[in-house]
Tab-separated table of C-alpha atoms and ligand atoms in Angstrom:
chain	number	residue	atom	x	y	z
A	1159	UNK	CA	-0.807	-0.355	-16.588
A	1160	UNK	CA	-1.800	-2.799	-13.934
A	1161	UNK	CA	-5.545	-3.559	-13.149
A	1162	UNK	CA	-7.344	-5.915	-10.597
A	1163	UNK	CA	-11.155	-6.409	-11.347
A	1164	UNK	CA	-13.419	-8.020	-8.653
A	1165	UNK	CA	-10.730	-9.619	-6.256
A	1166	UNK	CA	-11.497	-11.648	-3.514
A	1167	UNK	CA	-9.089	-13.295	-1.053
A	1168	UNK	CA	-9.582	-15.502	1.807
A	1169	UNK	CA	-6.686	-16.994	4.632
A	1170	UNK	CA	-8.715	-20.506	5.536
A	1171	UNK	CA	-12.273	-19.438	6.357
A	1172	UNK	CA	-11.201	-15.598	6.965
A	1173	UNK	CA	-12.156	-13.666	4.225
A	1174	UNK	CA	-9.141	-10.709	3.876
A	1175	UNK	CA	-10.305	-8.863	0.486
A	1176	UNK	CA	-14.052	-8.374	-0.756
A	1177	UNK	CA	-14.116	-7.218	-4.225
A	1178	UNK	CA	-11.039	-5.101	-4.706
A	1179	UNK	CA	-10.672	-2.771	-8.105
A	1180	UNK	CA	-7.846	-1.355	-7.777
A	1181	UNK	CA	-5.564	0.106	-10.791
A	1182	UNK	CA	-2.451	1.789	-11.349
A	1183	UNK	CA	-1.959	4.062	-14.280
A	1184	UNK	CA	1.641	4.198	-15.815
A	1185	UNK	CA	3.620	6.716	-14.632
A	1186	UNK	CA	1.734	7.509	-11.291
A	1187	UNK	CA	2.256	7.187	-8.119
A	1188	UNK	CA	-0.020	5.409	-6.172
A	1189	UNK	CA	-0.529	5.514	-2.503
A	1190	UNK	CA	-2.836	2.351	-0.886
A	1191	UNK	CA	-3.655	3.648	2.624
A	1192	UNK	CA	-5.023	2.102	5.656
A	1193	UNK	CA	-4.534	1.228	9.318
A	1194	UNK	CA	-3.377	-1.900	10.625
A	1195	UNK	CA	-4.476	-4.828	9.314
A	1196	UNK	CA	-7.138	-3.885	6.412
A	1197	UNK	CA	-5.396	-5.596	3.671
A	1198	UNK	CA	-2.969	-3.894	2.232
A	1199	UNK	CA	-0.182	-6.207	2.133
A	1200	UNK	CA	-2.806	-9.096	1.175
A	1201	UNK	CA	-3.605	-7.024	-1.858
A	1202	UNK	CA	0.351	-6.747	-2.648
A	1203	UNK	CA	1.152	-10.351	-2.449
A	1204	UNK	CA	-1.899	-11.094	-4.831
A	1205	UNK	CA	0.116	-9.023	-7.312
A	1206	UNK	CA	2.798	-10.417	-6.756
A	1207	UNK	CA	1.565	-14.299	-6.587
A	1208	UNK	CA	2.437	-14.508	-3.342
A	1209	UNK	CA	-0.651	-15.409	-2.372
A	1210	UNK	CA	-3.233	-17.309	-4.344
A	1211	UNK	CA	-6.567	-15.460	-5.176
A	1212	UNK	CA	-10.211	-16.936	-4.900
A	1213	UNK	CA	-11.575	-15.251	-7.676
A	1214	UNK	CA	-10.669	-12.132	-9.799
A	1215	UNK	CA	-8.129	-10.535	-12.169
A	1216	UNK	CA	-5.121	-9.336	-12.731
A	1217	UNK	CA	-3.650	-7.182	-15.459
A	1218	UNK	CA	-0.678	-5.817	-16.800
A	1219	UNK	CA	-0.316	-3.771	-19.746
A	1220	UNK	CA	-3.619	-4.975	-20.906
A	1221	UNK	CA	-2.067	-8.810	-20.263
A	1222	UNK	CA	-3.388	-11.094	-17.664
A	1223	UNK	CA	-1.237	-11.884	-15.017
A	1224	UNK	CA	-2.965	-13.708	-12.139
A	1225	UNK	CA	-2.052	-17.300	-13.792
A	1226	UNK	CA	1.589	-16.542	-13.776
A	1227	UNK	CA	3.949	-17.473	-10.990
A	1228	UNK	CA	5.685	-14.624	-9.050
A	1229	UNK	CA	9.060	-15.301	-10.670
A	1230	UNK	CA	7.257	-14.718	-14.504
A	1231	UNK	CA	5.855	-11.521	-12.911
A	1232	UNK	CA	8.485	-10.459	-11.795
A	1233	UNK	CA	10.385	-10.799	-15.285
A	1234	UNK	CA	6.896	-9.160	-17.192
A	1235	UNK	CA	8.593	-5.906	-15.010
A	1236	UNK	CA	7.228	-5.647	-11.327
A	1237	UNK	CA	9.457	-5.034	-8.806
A	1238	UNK	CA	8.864	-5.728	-5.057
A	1239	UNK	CA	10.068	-4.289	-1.885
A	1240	UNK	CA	8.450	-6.334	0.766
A	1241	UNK	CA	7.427	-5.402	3.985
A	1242	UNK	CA	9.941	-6.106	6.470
A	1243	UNK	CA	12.441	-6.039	3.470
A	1244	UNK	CA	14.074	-9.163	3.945
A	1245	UNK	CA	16.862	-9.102	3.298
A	1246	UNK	CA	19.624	-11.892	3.415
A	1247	UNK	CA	21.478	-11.197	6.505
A	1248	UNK	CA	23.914	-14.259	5.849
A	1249	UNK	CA	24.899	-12.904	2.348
A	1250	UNK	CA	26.449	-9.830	1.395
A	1251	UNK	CA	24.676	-6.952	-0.075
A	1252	UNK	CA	26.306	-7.694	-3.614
A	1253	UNK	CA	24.853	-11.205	-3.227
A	1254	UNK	CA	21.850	-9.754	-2.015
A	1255	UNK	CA	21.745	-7.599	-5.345
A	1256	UNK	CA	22.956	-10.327	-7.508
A	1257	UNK	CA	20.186	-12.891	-6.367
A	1258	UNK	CA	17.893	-10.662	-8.852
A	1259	UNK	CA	19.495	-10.486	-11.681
A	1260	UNK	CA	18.364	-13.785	-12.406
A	1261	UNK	CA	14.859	-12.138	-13.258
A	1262	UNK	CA	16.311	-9.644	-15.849
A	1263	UNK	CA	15.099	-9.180	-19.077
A	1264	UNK	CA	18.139	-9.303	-20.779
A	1265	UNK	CA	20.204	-11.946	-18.723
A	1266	UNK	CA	22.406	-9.578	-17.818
A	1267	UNK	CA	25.491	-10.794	-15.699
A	1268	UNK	CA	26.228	-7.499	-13.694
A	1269	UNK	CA	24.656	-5.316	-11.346
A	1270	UNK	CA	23.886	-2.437	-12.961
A	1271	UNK	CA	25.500	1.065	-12.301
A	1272	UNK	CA	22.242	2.870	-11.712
A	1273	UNK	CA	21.289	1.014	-8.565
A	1274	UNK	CA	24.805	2.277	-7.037
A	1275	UNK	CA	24.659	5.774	-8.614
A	1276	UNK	CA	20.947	5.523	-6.628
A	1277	UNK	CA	22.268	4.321	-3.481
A	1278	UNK	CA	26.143	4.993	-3.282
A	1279	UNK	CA	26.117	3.232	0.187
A	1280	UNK	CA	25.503	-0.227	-1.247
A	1281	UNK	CA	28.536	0.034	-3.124
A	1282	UNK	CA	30.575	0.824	-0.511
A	1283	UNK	CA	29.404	-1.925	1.629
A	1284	UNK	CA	29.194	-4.132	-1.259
A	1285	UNK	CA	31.314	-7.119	0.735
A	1286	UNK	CA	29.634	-6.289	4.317
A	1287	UNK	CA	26.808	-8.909	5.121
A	1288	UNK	CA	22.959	-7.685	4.755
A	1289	UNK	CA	22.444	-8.394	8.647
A	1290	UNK	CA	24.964	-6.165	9.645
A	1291	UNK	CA	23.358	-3.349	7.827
A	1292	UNK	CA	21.213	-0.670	9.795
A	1293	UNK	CA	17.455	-0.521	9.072
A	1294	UNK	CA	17.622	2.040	6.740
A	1295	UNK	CA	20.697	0.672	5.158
A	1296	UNK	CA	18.678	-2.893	4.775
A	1297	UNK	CA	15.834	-0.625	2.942
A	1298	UNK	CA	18.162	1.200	0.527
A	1299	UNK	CA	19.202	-2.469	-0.227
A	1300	UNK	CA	15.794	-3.967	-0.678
A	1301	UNK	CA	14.778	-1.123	-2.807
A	1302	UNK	CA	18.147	-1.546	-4.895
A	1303	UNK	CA	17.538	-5.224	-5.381
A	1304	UNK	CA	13.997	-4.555	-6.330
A	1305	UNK	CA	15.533	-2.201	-9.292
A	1306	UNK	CA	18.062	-4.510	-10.860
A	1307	UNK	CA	15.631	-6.085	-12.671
A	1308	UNK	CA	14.449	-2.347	-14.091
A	1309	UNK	CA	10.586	-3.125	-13.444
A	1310	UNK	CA	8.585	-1.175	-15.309
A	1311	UNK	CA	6.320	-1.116	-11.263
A	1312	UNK	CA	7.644	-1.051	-8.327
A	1313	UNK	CA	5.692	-2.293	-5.651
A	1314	UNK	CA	6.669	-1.086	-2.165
A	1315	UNK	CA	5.185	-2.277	1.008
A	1316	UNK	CA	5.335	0.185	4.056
A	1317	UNK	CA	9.227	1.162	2.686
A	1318	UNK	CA	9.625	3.603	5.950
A	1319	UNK	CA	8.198	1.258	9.444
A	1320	UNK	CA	10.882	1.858	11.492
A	1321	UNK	CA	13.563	3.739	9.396
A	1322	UNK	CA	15.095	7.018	10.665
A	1323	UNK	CA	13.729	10.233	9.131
A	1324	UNK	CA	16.886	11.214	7.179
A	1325	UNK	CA	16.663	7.898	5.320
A	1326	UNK	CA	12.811	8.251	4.631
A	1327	UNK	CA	13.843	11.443	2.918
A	1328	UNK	CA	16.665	10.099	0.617
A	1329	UNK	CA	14.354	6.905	-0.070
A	1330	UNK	CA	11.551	9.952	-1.310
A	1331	UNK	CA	13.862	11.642	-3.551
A	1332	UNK	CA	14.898	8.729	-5.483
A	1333	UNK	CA	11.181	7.297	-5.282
A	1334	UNK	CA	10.616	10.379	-7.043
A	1335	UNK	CA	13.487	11.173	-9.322
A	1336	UNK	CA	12.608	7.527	-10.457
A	1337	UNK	CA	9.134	8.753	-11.438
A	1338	UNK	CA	9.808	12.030	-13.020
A	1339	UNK	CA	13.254	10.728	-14.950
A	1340	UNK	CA	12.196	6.914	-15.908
A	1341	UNK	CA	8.563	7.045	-15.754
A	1342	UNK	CA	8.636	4.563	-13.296
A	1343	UNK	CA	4.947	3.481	-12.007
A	1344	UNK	CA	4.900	3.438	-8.343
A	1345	UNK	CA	2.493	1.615	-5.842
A	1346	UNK	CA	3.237	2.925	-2.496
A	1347	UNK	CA	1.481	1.050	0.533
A	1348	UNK	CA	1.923	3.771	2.996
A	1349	UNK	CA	-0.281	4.651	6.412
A	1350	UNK	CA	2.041	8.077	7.408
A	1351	UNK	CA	0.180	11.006	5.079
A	1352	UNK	CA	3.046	13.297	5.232
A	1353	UNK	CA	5.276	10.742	2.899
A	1354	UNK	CA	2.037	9.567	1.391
A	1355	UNK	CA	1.492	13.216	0.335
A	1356	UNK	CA	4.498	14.376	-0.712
A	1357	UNK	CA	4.833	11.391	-3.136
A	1358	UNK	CA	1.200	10.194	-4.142
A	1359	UNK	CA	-0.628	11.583	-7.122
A	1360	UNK	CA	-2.900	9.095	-6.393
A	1361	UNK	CA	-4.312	7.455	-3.612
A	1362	UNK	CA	-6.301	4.255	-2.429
A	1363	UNK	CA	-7.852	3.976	0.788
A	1364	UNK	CA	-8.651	0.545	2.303
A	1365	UNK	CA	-10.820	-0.583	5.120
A	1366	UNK	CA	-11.642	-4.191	6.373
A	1367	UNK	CA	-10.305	-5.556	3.264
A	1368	UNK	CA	-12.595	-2.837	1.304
A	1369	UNK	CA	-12.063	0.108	-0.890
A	1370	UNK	CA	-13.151	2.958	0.905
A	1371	UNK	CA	-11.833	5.955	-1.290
A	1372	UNK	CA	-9.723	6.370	-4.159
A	1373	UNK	CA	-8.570	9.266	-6.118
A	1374	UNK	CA	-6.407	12.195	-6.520
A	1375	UNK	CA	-4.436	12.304	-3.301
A	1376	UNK	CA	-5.084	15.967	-3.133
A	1377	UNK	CA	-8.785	15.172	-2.385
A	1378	UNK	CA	-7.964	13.273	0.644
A	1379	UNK	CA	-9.343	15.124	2.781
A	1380	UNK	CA	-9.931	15.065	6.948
A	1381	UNK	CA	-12.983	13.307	7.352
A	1382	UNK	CA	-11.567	10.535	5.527
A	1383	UNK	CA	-8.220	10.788	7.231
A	1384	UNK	CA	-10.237	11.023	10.610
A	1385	UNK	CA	-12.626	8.056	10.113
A	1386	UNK	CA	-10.052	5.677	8.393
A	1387	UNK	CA	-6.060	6.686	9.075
A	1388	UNK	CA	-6.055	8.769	12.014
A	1389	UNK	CA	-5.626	6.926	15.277
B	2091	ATP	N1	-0.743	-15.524	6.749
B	2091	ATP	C1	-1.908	-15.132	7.269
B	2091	ATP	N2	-2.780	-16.050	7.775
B	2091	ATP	C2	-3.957	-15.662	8.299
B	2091	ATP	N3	-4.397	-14.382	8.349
B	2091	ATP	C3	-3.575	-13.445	7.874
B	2091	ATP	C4	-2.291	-13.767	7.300
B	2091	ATP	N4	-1.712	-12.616	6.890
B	2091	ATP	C5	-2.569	-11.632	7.199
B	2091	ATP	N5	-3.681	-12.126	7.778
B	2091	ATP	C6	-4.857	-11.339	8.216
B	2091	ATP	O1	-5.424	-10.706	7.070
B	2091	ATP	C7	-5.820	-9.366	7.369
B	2091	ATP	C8	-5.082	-8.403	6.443
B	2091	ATP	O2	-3.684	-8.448	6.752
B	2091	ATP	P1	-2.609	-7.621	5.935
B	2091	ATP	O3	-1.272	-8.078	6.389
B	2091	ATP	O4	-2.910	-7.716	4.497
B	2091	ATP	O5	-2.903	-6.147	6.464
B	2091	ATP	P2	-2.081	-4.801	6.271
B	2091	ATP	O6	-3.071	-3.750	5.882
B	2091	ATP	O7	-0.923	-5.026	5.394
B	2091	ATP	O8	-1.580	-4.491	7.770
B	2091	ATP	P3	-0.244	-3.738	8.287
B	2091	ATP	O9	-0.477	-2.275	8.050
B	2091	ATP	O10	-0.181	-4.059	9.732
B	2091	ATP	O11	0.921	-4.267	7.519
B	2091	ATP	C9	-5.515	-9.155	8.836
B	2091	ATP	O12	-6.693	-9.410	9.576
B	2091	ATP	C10	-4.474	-10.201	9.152
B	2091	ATP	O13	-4.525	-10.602	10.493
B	2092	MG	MG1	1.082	-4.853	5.655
């Protein structure tokens, strides 16, 4: 569904990716792993358009993608939870959710009920402002946002840094209900293994802006954990 052939990426004079294939095949879940600072999030906004490549491609359904701006990739059906999820503390979480409508297929005018039947909380603090929601709260509503537009790929950067565990759990059910019920194709940019395992099919394993590994997630095994996610 989405492919990137030969991608390079530099910040100034600071080369951050070196040659990246990466691809994600519909209906999977993919996991891109790696510590700290290898690229991850680099890779995601290049997706996205967030950040202009050097050289490469980009993909979807078979389509290129890498001229379009992030708003016209957005409507071609990727969703993106960013890391950090910001959020608009200053405007409530319906205006939060409403802000992405405008990238809807179908110019729909109204949030639709599946986000709330997702994540029941956001419609009972529906009038509360997005600051004065917990961390885990603020997730449920980036994630939420991310689905009004009903991507066809959700993108989701580190969804769990700093979220309590019972959250994490409820954000791994619906990751994965959303898989199994809608076919939803998941990238996952995740460095804790026990989430990364219980969700991946798939997995992508960066280093120094590299690929290191890639494949089925149940072939990840320790001395690849050891040498490039362990701490
Ligand atoms: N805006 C920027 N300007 C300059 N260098 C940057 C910028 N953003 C990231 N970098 C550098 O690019 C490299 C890759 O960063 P990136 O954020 O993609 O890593 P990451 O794998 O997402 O890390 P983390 O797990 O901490 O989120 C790092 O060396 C980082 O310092
Ligand atoms: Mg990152």
């Amino acid at each position: 569904m989405l492919a990137v052939k030969q991608l390079n990426h530099s910040y100034g004079q600071s080369r951050a990716l070196w040659d990246l294939d990466f691809s994600a095949l519909e209906g999977t879940i993919t996991c891109v792993m790696g510590r700290n600072g290898v690229g991850k999030t680099t890779l995601v906004k290049c997706i996205l358009g967030l950040e202009p490549i050097d050289s490469g491609e980009i993909t979807l359904g078979g389509e290129a993608i890498h001229h379009l701006n992030t708003e016209n990739r957005v409507r071609r059906g990727i969703g993106y939870v960013p890391q950090g999820r910001e959020i608009f503390s200053s405007l409530t979480v319906e205006e939060n959710l409403a802000i992405a409508l405008g990238a809807r297929r179908d110019k729909l005018k109204t949030i639709p009920d599946r986000v709330y039947d997702l994540f029941p909380v956001l419609k009972e603090m529906g009038s509360r402002r997005g600051g004065d929601l917990s961390g885990g709260q603020q997730q449920q509503l980036a994630i939420g946002r991310a689905l009004v537009s009903e991507p066809d790929l959700l993108i989701l950067d580190e969804p769990n840094e700093g979220i309590q565990p019972n959250i994490v759990q409820q954000i791994g059910g619906v990751l994965l209900q959303l898989n199994k019920d809608e076919n939803l194709t998941i990238i996952l940019v995740e460095q804790k293994l026990t989430f990364a395992r219980r969700l991946g099919q798939l997995f992508y394993l960066m280093d120094k802006g590299r690929c290191v590994a890639e494949g089925d997630m149940a072939s990840l095994g320790d001395d690849l954990i050891k040498k490039f996610l362990a701490v």
